[in-house]
XYZ file of C-alpha atoms in Angstrom:
260
model
C 125.873 131.335 120.391
C 125.546 129.130 123.516
C 124.102 125.637 123.297
C 120.372 125.547 124.151
C 119.296 123.885 127.368
C 116.875 120.967 126.716
C 114.778 121.888 129.753
C 114.361 125.425 128.464
C 113.356 124.101 125.045
C 110.688 121.937 126.683
C 109.587 125.059 128.544
C 109.065 126.814 125.210
C 106.568 124.116 124.252
C 104.795 124.255 127.600
C 104.604 128.033 127.395
C 103.022 128.046 123.943
C 99.330 128.364 124.771
C 98.413 130.046 121.486
C 99.072 127.433 118.833
C 97.318 124.111 118.303
C 98.650 120.576 118.249
C 99.874 120.518 114.643
C 101.942 123.679 115.068
C 103.320 122.534 118.420
C 104.319 119.130 117.040
C 106.301 120.780 114.279
C 107.764 123.199 116.807
C 108.991 120.272 118.906
C 110.922 118.837 115.957
C 112.248 122.290 115.041
C 113.470 122.792 118.626
C 115.135 119.377 118.553
C 116.832 120.353 115.315
C 118.072 123.574 116.886
C 119.490 121.605 119.794
C 121.306 119.139 117.534
C 122.753 121.971 115.450
C 124.184 123.871 118.422
C 125.014 121.280 121.096
C 128.640 120.272 121.800
C 129.994 117.330 119.842
C 131.040 115.419 122.946
C 128.215 113.170 124.126
C 125.900 114.516 121.440
C 124.224 111.179 120.757
C 123.117 110.634 124.355
C 122.288 114.307 124.853
C 120.059 114.286 121.773
C 118.197 111.254 123.076
C 117.606 113.026 126.393
C 116.463 116.204 124.648
C 114.021 114.259 122.472
C 112.581 112.581 125.569
C 112.039 115.941 127.276
C 110.404 117.478 124.218
C 108.195 114.456 123.656
C 106.917 114.631 127.224
C 106.501 118.418 127.379
C 102.871 118.523 126.239
C 101.045 115.440 127.436
C 97.785 117.272 126.673
C 98.622 117.264 122.957
C 99.363 113.762 121.743
C 100.617 115.065 118.411
C 103.748 116.442 120.082
C 104.773 113.169 121.685
C 103.714 111.168 118.639
C 105.787 113.171 116.171
C 108.845 113.164 118.434
C 108.397 109.416 118.904
C 108.198 109.040 115.127
C 111.549 110.823 114.908
C 113.066 108.614 117.605
C 111.763 105.300 116.307
C 112.628 105.890 112.652
C 116.133 107.257 113.294
C 119.118 104.904 112.860
C 121.171 106.611 115.631
C 124.521 106.222 113.834
C 127.840 106.625 115.603
C 129.488 108.289 112.591
C 128.367 111.675 111.289
C 125.670 111.765 113.962
C 124.969 115.495 113.829
C 124.443 115.561 110.052
C 122.256 112.459 110.169
C 120.130 113.813 113.027
C 119.632 117.169 111.326
C 118.637 115.477 108.066
C 116.212 113.254 109.948
C 114.580 116.276 111.599
C 114.125 117.797 108.156
C 112.674 114.545 106.884
C 110.116 114.248 109.679
C 109.095 117.879 109.223
C 108.634 117.236 105.504
C 106.481 114.185 106.251
C 104.401 116.224 108.685
C 103.937 118.830 105.965
C 102.781 116.103 103.582
C 100.375 114.874 106.235
C 98.863 118.358 106.393
C 98.560 118.565 102.609
C 96.902 115.133 102.430
C 94.549 115.906 105.294
C 93.498 119.217 103.810
C 93.032 117.654 100.390
C 90.866 114.892 101.836
C 88.795 117.367 103.822
C 88.320 119.761 100.909
C 87.129 116.905 98.687
C 84.626 115.915 101.361
C 83.373 119.508 101.677
C 83.171 120.000 97.909
C 79.565 118.770 97.911
C 78.440 121.605 100.162
C 76.546 124.207 98.113
C 78.303 127.511 97.513
C 77.612 130.263 100.042
C 76.571 127.756 102.708
C 77.532 128.328 106.332
C 80.266 126.213 107.916
C 80.809 126.522 111.651
C 84.108 125.991 113.438
C 85.324 126.319 117.017
C 88.734 127.454 118.309
C 91.497 128.205 115.777
C 92.829 125.005 114.251
C 95.590 125.618 111.704
C 94.439 122.491 109.867
C 90.880 123.792 109.654
C 92.273 127.148 108.496
C 94.065 125.488 105.596
C 90.968 123.414 104.798
C 88.450 126.250 104.535
C 90.739 128.874 102.994
C 89.275 130.103 99.703
C 86.283 127.748 99.825
C 83.091 129.405 98.525
C 81.411 129.232 101.927
C 80.442 131.597 104.729
C 82.605 130.744 107.707
C 81.232 131.147 111.225
C 83.660 131.009 114.156
C 82.740 130.807 117.817
C 84.660 133.088 120.179
C 86.087 130.008 121.929
C 86.464 131.272 125.477
C 88.503 131.083 127.616
C 91.226 132.587 125.503
C 89.035 133.918 122.734
C 91.256 132.605 119.961
C 88.154 132.259 117.795
C 87.808 136.032 117.735
C 91.304 136.421 116.322
C 90.744 133.552 113.903
C 87.502 135.109 112.624
C 89.196 138.472 112.132
C 92.097 136.896 110.244
C 89.747 134.881 108.021
C 87.248 137.669 107.426
C 84.595 135.472 109.028
C 81.671 136.195 111.304
C 82.417 135.634 115.001
C 79.671 134.255 117.241
C 79.523 134.241 121.009
C 79.941 130.746 122.363
C 76.321 130.492 123.512
C 75.229 131.171 119.916
C 77.182 128.190 118.644
C 74.662 125.355 119.195
C 71.915 127.193 117.310
C 74.355 127.921 114.481
C 75.288 124.235 114.351
C 71.673 123.310 113.670
C 71.425 125.546 110.595
C 74.975 125.192 109.222
C 75.771 122.951 106.278
C 78.549 121.407 108.387
C 80.508 121.817 111.587
C 84.263 121.416 111.045
C 86.723 121.341 113.956
C 90.291 120.274 114.602
C 91.623 118.002 117.338
C 94.536 118.037 119.739
C 94.369 114.276 120.267
C 92.183 111.388 119.102
C 91.694 108.336 121.277
C 89.716 105.119 121.050
C 86.420 106.551 122.296
C 86.836 110.346 122.180
C 88.892 113.183 120.791
C 90.228 116.254 122.583
C 89.489 119.806 121.506
C 88.770 123.197 123.057
C 86.003 123.238 125.661
C 82.715 124.028 123.966
C 83.226 121.539 121.146
C 80.988 118.870 122.647
C 77.853 121.032 122.774
C 78.354 121.847 119.093
C 78.655 118.156 118.284
C 75.517 117.363 120.252
C 73.572 120.142 118.525
C 74.829 118.990 115.135
C 73.783 115.413 115.826
C 70.269 116.465 116.851
C 69.907 118.461 113.627
C 71.596 115.836 111.407
C 74.289 118.407 110.558
C 77.550 116.738 109.426
C 80.197 117.075 112.141
C 83.708 116.639 110.771
C 87.038 116.449 112.598
C 89.992 117.470 110.416
C 93.257 116.257 111.927
C 96.541 114.780 110.766
C 96.859 111.123 111.678
C 99.800 111.688 114.030
C 97.255 113.170 116.452
C 95.805 109.680 116.950
C 96.895 108.043 120.190
C 98.374 104.559 119.729
C 97.008 102.093 122.289
C 97.395 101.695 125.204
C 98.412 105.355 125.636
C 95.670 107.167 127.593
C 93.765 110.206 126.380
C 94.960 113.170 128.442
C 92.565 116.069 128.972
C 93.564 119.218 130.832
C 93.284 122.969 130.884
C 90.616 124.524 128.652
C 90.072 121.279 126.720
C 87.479 118.533 126.848
C 86.901 114.997 125.622
C 84.275 114.768 122.894
C 82.699 111.354 122.167
C 83.607 109.979 118.752
C 79.980 108.871 118.408
C 79.130 112.511 117.627
C 81.505 112.618 114.655
C 80.303 112.076 111.103
C 83.850 111.446 109.860
C 87.474 111.979 110.814
C 89.210 113.474 107.794
C 92.887 112.560 108.003
C 95.930 111.570 105.981
C 97.662 108.248 105.625
C 101.219 109.535 105.254
C 103.797 106.695 105.601
C 106.074 107.206 108.579
C 103.737 109.666 110.271
C 100.429 107.814 110.520
C 99.768 105.631 113.529
C 96.829 103.915 111.831
C 95.048 104.216 108.482
C 92.211 106.660 108.979
C 89.714 108.609 106.955
C 86.051 108.657 106.138
């Protein structure tokens, strides 16, 4: 099997417009692992560094991708001996830490939502894999907005057996829901990034005193002074609208201790 081209691997990340930040961050490390496993031995150390740079820069709109690749780069010893084996093991280690971050985040979020009465409505927007893991099997009635453009909320609702609302129905639903729970593609100092349509839900929730939670692994936080990048069908949502960010504090993955 021929060695993968780093530029084509970065193109895989750029072409993935279906999955959210957490899935794409893991995909970046998995693609790096594939490169290390198949690339020629000669010059592998330098080639791996170049491949990691390309993958880390491939999705500037999703800070989690660059952050997790940077975590891999900064915590790797870059040995001269047995480089391939060490790099592969390090990829596996970072993926395992990202998995622990998901488990911790979901556990934190589920404990926070445990006080919501059974059969209450919880509203979400888009199709966050972290939100999916959080609400799975909870005794609630999940409402999902269609989340146009793209309509991934329709697919998410169908997969979860939830009720799908048109986007213009979302603000009214936010006022009567027990909570609004969304994911994030990036979290900056003053705002977080999520699918367009999130801000109006946050504003409606704030007016109605509905809790508005953001469930996101801590590697989605942007370390200063890195700017918050917003593009495509995404928008910046003021953090002032958020009741709490429900995150992990996994060593080696977190960029700051977070939670609430």
